[in-house]
CSV table of C-alpha atoms and ligand atoms in Angstrom, one decimal:
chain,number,residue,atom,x,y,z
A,1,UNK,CA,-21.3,1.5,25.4
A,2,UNK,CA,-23.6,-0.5,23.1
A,3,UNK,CA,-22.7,-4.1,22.8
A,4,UNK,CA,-22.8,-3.8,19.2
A,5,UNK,CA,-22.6,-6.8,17.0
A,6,UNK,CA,-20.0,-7.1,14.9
A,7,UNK,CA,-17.9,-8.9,11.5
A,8,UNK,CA,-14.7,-9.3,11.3
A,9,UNK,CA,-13.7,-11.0,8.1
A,10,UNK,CA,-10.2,-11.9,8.6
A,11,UNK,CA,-8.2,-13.2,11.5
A,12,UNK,CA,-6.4,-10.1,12.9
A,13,UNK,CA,-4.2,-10.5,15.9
A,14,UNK,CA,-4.8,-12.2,19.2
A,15,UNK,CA,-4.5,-9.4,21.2
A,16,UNK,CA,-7.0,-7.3,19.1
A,17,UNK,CA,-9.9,-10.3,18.6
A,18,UNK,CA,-9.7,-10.8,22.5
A,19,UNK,CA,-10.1,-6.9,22.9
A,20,UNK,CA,-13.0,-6.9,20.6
A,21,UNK,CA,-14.1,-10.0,22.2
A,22,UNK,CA,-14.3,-8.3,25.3
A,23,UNK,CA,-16.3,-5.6,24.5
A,24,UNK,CA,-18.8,-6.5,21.1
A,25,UNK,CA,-20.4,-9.2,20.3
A,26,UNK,CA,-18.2,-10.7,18.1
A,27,UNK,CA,-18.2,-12.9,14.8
A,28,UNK,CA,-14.7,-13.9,13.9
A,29,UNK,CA,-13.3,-15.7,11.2
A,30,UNK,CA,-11.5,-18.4,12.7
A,31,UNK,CA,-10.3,-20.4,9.0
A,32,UNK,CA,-9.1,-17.0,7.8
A,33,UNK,CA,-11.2,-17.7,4.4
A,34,UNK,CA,-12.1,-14.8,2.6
A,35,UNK,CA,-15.9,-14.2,2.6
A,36,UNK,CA,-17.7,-14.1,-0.9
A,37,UNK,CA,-19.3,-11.3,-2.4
A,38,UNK,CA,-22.7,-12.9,-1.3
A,39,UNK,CA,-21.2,-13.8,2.8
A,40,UNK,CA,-20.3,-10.0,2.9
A,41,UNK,CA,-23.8,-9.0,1.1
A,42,UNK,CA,-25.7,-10.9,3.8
A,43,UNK,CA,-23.6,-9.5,6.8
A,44,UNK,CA,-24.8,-6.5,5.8
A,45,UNK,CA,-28.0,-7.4,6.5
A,46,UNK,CA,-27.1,-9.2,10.3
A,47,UNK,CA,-24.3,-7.0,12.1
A,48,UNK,CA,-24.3,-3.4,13.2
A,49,UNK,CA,-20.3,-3.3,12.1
A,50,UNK,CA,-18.5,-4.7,9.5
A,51,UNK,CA,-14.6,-4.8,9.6
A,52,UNK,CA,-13.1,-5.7,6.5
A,53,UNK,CA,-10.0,-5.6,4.7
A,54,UNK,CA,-7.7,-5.0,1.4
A,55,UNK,CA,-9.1,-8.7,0.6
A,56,UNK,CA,-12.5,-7.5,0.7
A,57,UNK,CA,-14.4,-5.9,-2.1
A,58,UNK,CA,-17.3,-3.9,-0.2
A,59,UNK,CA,-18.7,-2.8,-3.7
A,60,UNK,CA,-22.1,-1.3,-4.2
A,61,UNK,CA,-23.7,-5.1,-4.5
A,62,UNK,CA,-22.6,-5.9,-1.2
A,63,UNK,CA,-23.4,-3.0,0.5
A,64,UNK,CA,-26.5,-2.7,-0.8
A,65,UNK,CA,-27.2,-6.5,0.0
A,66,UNK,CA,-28.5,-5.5,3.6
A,67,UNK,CA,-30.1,-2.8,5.7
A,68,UNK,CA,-28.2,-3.4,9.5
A,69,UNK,CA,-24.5,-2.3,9.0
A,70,UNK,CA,-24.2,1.5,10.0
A,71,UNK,CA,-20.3,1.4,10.4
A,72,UNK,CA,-17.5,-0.3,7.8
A,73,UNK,CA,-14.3,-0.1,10.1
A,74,UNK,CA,-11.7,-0.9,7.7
A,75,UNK,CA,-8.7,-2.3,8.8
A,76,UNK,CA,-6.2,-0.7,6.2
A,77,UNK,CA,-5.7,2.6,5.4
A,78,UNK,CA,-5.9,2.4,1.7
A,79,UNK,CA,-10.1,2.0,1.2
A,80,UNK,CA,-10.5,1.6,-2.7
A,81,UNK,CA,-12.0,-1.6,-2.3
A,82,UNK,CA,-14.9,-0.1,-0.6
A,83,UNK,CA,-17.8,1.9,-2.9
A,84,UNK,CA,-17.8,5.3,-0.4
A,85,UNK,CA,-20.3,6.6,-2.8
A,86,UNK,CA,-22.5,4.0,-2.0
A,87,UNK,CA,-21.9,3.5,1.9
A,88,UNK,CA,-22.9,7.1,1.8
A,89,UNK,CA,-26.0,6.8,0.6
A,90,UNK,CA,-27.0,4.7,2.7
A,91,UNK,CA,-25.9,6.5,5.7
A,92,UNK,CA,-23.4,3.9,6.5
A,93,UNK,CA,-19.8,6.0,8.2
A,94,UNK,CA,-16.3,4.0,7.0
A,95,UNK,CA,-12.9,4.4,8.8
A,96,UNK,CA,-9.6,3.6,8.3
A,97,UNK,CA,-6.3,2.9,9.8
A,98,UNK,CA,-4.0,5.7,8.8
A,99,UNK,CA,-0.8,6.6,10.3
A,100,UNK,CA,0.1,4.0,11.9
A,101,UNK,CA,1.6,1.7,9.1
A,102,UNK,CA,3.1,4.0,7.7
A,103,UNK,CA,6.9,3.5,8.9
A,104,UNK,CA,6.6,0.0,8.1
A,105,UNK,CA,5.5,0.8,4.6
A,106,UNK,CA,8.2,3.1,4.1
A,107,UNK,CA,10.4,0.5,5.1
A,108,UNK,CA,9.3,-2.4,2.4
A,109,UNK,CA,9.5,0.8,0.0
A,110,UNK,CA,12.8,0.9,0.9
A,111,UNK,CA,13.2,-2.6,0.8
A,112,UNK,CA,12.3,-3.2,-2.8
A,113,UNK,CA,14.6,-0.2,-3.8
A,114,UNK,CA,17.5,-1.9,-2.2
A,115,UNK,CA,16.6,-5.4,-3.7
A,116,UNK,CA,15.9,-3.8,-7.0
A,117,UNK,CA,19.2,-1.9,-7.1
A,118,UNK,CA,20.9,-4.4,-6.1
A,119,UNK,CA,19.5,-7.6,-7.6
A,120,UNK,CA,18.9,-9.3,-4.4
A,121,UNK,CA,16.3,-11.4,-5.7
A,122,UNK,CA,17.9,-12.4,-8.8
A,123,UNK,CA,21.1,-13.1,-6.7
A,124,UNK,CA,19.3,-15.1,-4.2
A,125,UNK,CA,17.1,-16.8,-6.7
A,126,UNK,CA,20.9,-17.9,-8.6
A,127,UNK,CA,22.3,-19.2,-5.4
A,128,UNK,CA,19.2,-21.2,-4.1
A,129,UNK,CA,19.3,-23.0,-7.9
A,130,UNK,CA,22.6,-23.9,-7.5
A,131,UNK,CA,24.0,-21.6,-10.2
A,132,UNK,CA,26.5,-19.5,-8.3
A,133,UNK,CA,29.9,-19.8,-9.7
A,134,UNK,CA,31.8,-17.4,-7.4
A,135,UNK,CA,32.6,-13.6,-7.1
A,136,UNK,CA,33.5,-11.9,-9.8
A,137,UNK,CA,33.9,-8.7,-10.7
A,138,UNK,CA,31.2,-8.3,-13.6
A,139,UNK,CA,29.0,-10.3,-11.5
A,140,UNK,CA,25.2,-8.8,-10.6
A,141,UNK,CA,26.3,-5.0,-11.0
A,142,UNK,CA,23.3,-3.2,-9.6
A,143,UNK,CA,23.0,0.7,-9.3
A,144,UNK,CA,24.5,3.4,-6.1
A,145,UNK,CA,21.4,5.0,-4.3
A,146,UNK,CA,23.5,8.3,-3.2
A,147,UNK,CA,23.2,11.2,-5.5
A,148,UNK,CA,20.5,9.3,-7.1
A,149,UNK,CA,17.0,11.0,-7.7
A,150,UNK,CA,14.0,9.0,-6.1
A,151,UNK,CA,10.7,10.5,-7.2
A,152,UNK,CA,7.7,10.4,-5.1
A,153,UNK,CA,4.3,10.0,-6.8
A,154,UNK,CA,2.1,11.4,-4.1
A,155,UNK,CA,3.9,12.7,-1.0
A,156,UNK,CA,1.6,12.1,1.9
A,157,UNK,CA,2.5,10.2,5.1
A,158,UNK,CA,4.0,7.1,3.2
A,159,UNK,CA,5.8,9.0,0.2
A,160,UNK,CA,7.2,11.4,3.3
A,161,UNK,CA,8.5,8.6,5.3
A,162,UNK,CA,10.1,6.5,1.9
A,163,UNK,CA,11.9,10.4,0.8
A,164,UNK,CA,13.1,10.3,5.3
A,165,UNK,CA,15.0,7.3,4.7
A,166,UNK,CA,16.1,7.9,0.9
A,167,UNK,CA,17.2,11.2,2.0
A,168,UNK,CA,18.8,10.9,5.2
A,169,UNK,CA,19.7,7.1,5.1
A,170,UNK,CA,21.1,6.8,1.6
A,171,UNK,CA,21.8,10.0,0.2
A,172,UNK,CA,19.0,10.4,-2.0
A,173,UNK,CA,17.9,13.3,-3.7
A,174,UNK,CA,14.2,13.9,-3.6
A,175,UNK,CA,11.6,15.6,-6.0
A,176,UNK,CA,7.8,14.9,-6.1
A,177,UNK,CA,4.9,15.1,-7.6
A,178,UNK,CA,1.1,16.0,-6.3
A,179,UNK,CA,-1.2,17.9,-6.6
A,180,UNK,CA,-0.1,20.9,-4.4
A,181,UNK,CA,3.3,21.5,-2.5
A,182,UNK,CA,3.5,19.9,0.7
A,183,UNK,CA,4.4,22.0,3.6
A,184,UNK,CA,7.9,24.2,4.1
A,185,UNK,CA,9.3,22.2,6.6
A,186,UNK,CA,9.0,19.0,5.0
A,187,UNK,CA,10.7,20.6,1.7
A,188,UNK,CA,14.0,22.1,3.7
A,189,UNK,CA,14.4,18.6,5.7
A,190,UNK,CA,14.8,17.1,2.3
A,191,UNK,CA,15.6,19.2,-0.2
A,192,UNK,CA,12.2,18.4,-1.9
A,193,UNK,CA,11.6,19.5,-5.6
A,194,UNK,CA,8.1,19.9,-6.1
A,195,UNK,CA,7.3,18.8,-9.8
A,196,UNK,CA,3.5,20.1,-11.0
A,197,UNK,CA,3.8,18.5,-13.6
A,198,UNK,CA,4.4,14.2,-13.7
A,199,UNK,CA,6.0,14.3,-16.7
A,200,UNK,CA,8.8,16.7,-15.0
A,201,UNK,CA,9.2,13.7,-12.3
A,202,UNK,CA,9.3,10.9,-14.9
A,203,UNK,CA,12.1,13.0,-16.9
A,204,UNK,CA,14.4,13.6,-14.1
A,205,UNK,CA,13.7,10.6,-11.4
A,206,UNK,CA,15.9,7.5,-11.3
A,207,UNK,CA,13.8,5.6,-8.7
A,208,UNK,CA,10.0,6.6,-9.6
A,209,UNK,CA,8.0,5.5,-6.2
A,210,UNK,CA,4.1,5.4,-6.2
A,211,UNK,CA,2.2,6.1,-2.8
A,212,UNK,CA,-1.2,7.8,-4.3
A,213,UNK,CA,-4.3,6.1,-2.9
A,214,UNK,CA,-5.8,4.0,-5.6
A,215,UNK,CA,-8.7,3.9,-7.2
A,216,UNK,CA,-10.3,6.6,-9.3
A,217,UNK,CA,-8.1,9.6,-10.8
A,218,UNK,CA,-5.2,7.5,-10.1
A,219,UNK,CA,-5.9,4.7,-11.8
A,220,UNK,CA,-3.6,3.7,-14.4
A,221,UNK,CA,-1.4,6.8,-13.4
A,222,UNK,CA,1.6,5.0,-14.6
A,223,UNK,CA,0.3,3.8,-18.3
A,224,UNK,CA,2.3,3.0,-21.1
A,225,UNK,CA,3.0,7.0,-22.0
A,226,UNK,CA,4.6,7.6,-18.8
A,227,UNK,CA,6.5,4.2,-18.9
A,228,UNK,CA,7.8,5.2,-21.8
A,229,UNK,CA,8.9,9.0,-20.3
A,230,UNK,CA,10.9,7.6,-17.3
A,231,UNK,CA,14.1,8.1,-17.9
A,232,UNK,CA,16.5,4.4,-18.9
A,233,UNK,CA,17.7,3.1,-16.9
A,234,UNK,CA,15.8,3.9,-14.4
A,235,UNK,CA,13.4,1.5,-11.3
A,236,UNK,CA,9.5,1.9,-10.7
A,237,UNK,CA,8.9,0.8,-6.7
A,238,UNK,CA,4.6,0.2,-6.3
A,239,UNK,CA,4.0,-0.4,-2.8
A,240,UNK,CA,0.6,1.6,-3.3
A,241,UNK,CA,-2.0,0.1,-5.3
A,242,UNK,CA,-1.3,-2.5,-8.6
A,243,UNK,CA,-4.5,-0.2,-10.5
A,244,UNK,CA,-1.9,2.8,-10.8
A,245,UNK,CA,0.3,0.3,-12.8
A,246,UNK,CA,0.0,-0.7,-16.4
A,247,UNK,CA,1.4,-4.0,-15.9
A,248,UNK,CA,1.1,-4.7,-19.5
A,249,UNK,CA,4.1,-2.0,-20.6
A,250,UNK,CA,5.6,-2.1,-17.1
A,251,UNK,CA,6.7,-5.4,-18.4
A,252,UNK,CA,7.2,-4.9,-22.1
A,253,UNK,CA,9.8,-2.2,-20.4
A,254,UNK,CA,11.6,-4.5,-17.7
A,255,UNK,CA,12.1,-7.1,-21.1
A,256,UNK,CA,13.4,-4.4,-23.7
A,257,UNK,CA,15.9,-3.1,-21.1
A,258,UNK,CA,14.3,0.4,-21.1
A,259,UNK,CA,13.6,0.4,-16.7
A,260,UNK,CA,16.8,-1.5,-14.9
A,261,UNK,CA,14.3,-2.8,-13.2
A,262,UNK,CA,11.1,-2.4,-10.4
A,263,UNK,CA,9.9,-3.7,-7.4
A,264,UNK,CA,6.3,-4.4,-6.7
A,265,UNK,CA,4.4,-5.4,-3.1
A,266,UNK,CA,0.5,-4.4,-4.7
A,267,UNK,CA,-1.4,-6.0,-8.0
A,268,UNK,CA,-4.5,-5.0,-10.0
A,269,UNK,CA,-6.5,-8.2,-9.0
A,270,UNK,CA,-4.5,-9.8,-6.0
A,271,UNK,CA,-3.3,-12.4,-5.0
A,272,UNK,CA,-3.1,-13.0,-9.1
A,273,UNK,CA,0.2,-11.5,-10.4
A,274,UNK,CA,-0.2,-10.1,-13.6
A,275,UNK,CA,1.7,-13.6,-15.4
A,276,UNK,CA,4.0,-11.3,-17.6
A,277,UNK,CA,5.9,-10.7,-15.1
A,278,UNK,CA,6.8,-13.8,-13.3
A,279,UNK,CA,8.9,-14.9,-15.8
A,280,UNK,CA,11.3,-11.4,-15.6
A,281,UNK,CA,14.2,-11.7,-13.7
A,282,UNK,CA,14.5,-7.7,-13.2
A,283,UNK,CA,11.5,-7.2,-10.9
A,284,UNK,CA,10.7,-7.9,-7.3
A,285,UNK,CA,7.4,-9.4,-6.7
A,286,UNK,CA,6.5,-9.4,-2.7
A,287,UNK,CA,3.1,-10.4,-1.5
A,288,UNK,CA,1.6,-7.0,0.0
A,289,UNK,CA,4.1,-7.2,2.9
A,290,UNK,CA,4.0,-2.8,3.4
A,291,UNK,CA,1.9,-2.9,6.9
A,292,UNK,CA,3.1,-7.1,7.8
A,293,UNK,CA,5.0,-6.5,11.2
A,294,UNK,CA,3.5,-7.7,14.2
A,295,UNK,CA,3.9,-4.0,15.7
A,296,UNK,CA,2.2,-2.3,13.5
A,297,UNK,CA,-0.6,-5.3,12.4
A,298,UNK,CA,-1.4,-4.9,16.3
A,299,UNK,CA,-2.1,-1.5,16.0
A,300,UNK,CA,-3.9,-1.6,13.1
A,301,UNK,CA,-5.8,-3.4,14.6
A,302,UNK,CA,-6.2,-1.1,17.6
A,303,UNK,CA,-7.1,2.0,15.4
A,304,UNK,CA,-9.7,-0.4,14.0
A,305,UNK,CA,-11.0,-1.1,17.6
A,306,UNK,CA,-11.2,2.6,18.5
A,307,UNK,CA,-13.3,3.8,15.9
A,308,UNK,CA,-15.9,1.0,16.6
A,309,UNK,CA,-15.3,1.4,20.2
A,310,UNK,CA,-16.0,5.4,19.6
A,311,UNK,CA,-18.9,4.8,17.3
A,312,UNK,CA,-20.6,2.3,20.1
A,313,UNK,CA,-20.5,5.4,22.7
A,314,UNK,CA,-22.1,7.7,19.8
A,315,UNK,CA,-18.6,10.0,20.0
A,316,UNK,CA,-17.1,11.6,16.6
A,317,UNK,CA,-14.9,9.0,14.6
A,318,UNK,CA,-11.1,9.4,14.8
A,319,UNK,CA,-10.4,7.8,11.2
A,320,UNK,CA,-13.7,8.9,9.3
A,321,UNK,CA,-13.2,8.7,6.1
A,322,UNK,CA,-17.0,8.4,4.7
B,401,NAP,P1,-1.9,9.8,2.4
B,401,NAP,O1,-1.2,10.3,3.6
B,401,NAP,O2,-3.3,10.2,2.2
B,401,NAP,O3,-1.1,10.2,1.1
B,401,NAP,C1,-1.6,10.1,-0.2
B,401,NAP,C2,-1.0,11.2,-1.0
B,401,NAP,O4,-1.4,11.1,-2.4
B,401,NAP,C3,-1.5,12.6,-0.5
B,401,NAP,O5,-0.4,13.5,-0.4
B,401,NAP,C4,-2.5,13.0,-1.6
B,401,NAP,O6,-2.5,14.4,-1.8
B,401,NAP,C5,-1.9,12.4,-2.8
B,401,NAP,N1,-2.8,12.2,-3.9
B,401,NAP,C6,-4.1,11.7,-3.8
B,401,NAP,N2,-4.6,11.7,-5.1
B,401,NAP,C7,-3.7,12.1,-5.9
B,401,NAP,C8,-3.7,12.3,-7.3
B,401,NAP,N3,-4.7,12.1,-8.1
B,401,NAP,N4,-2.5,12.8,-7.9
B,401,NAP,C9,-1.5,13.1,-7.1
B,401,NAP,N5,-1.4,12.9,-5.8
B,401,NAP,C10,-2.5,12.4,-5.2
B,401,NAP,O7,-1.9,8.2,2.4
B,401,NAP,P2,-0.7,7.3,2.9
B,401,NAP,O8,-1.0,6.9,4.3
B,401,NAP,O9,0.6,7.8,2.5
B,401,NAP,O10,-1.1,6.0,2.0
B,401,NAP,C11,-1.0,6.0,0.6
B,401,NAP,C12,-1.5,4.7,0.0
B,401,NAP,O11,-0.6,3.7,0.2
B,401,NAP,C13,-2.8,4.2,0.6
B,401,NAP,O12,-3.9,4.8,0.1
B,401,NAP,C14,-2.8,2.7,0.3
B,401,NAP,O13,-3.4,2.5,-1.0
B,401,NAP,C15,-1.3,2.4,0.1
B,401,NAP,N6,-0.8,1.6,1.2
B,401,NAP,C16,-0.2,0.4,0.8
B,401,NAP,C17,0.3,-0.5,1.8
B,401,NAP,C18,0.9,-1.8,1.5
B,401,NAP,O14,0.7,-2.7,2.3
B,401,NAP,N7,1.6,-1.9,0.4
B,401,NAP,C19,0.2,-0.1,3.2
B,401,NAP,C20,-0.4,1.1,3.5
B,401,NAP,C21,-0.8,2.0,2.5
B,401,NAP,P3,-3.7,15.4,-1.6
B,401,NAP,O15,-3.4,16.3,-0.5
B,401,NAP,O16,-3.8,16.1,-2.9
B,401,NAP,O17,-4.9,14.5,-1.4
């Protein structure tokens, strides 16, 4: 295997640097600072392998700032922050991490249905400021999940895994929308209604949940038309990418009463939070938390290794994505 020498731009876990250690010659990132546009440009031009991640914008600039990288080995499995296009042209392959993260996205899915449902974070937030005055009857009334229709936007691995637990765990109807119906099995487990059209899933979902890639034809999926078209009442969960959102009406929406309420874990320009929305009580803002358990960082991590492990012995790439 080549000792290959290679970037990686954020601290990942112990057990994965000391792996990589091991076997590469290794950069690492020891404050944890995210590079600049110019760091990441000039890497290009000094390692054989970059390994990036969500926090990382590998746009055309940056990959075009150097001639030595021939393999971006994303740790993530979303890649919209890299320019494909570009990495292609300049014969430069890009993997990803999928698969393994996505049970513990599905699980912060679930987590901002539940806390959006059933207020947790306004609750919490009350308590913590000393504003509690007791139980009461009238007090907090959130929404039931069972019998309740949640709505996948995009039913892949993560949208499949939210609909499991829905389903199965809280009684959940499912529909969903893509561009073709996912496969036979998957639709008797759950009961799945395939809806062509999004406009059919915004009419009749009472949880809309977004788990499209971002980037390109889905950005700004969920704009102010299809905002409007959800149904009253009704909860938008993003734990895919803040670009599908227009966080302009999402917000105008939370405030006039039309959504109960959403819960968010991705933003259009992270870490900013679009500032409309920190001031609304009926949204839950989490800080991209869908892959952050030490399980599944580690193996992240792993996958990560293996396709830079794989491209060092000159064998096909598991996670190819470019
Ligand atoms: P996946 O298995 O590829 O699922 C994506 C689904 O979206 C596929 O079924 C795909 O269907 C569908 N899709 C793509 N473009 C579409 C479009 N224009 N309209 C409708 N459907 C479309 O990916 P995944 O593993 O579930 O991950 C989904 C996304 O979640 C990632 O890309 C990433 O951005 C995000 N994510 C976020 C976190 C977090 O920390 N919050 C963690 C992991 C992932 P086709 O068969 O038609 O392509």
């Amino acid at each position: 295997m080549q000792r290959l020498k290679v970037l990686v731009t954020r601290r990942w876990p112990a057990e994965v640097e000391a792996r990589l250690a091991d076997a590469f010659d290794v950069t690492l990132n020891e404050t944890d600072t995210p590079l600049t546009g110019a760091e990441l440009a000039a890497a290009m031009g000094e390692y054989d392998v970059l390994c990036p991640t969500v926090s990382d914008r590998i746009d055309a600039a940056v990959i075009n700032g150097g001639g030595r990288v021939r393999l971006i080995a994303n740790y993530g499995v979303g890649f919209d922050h890299i320019d494909l296009a570009a990495a292609k042209a300049r014969g430069i392959a890009v993997t990803n991490t999928p698969g393994v993260l996505t049970d513990a996205t599905a699980d912060i899915a679930l987590t901002l249905i539940l806390m959006a449902a059933r207020r947790a974070g306004e609750g919490e937030r009350e308590l913590r400021a000393g504003k509690w005055s007791g139980w009461r009857p009238t007090h907090l009334i959130g929404s039931a999940l069972k019998g309740k229709v949640l709505g996948c936007v995009g039913f892949g691995r993560i949208g499949i895994a939210t609909a499991r637990r829905a389903h199965h765990g809280f009684g959940m109807k499912i529909a969903y929308y893509g561009r073709r119906p996912c496969e036979d099995a998957v639709v008797q487990e759950l009961q799945a209604e395939f809806c062509p059209d999004l406009n059919d899933l915004l009419d009749k979902a009472d949880f809309v949940s977004l788990h499209v890639p971002g980037g390109g034809e889905t950005a700004n999926l969920i704009d102010a038309a299809a905002i409007a078209r959800m149904k009253p009442g009704s909860y938008l969960i993003n734990t895919a990418r803040g670009g599908v959102v227009d966080h302009d009406a999402l917000a105008a929406a939370l405030k006039s009463g039309h959504l109960a309420g959403a819960g968010l874990d991705v933003y259009p320009a992270e870490p900013a939070v679009p500032p409309a929305l920190l001031g609304i009580e009926n949204v839950v803002l989490l800080p991209h938390l869908g892959s952050a358990n030490a399980e599944t960082r580690i193996a992240m991590g792993m996958c990560a290794l293996a396709n830079v492990e794989a491209f060092a012995r000159g064998a096909d790439l598991p996670n190819r994505v470019a």
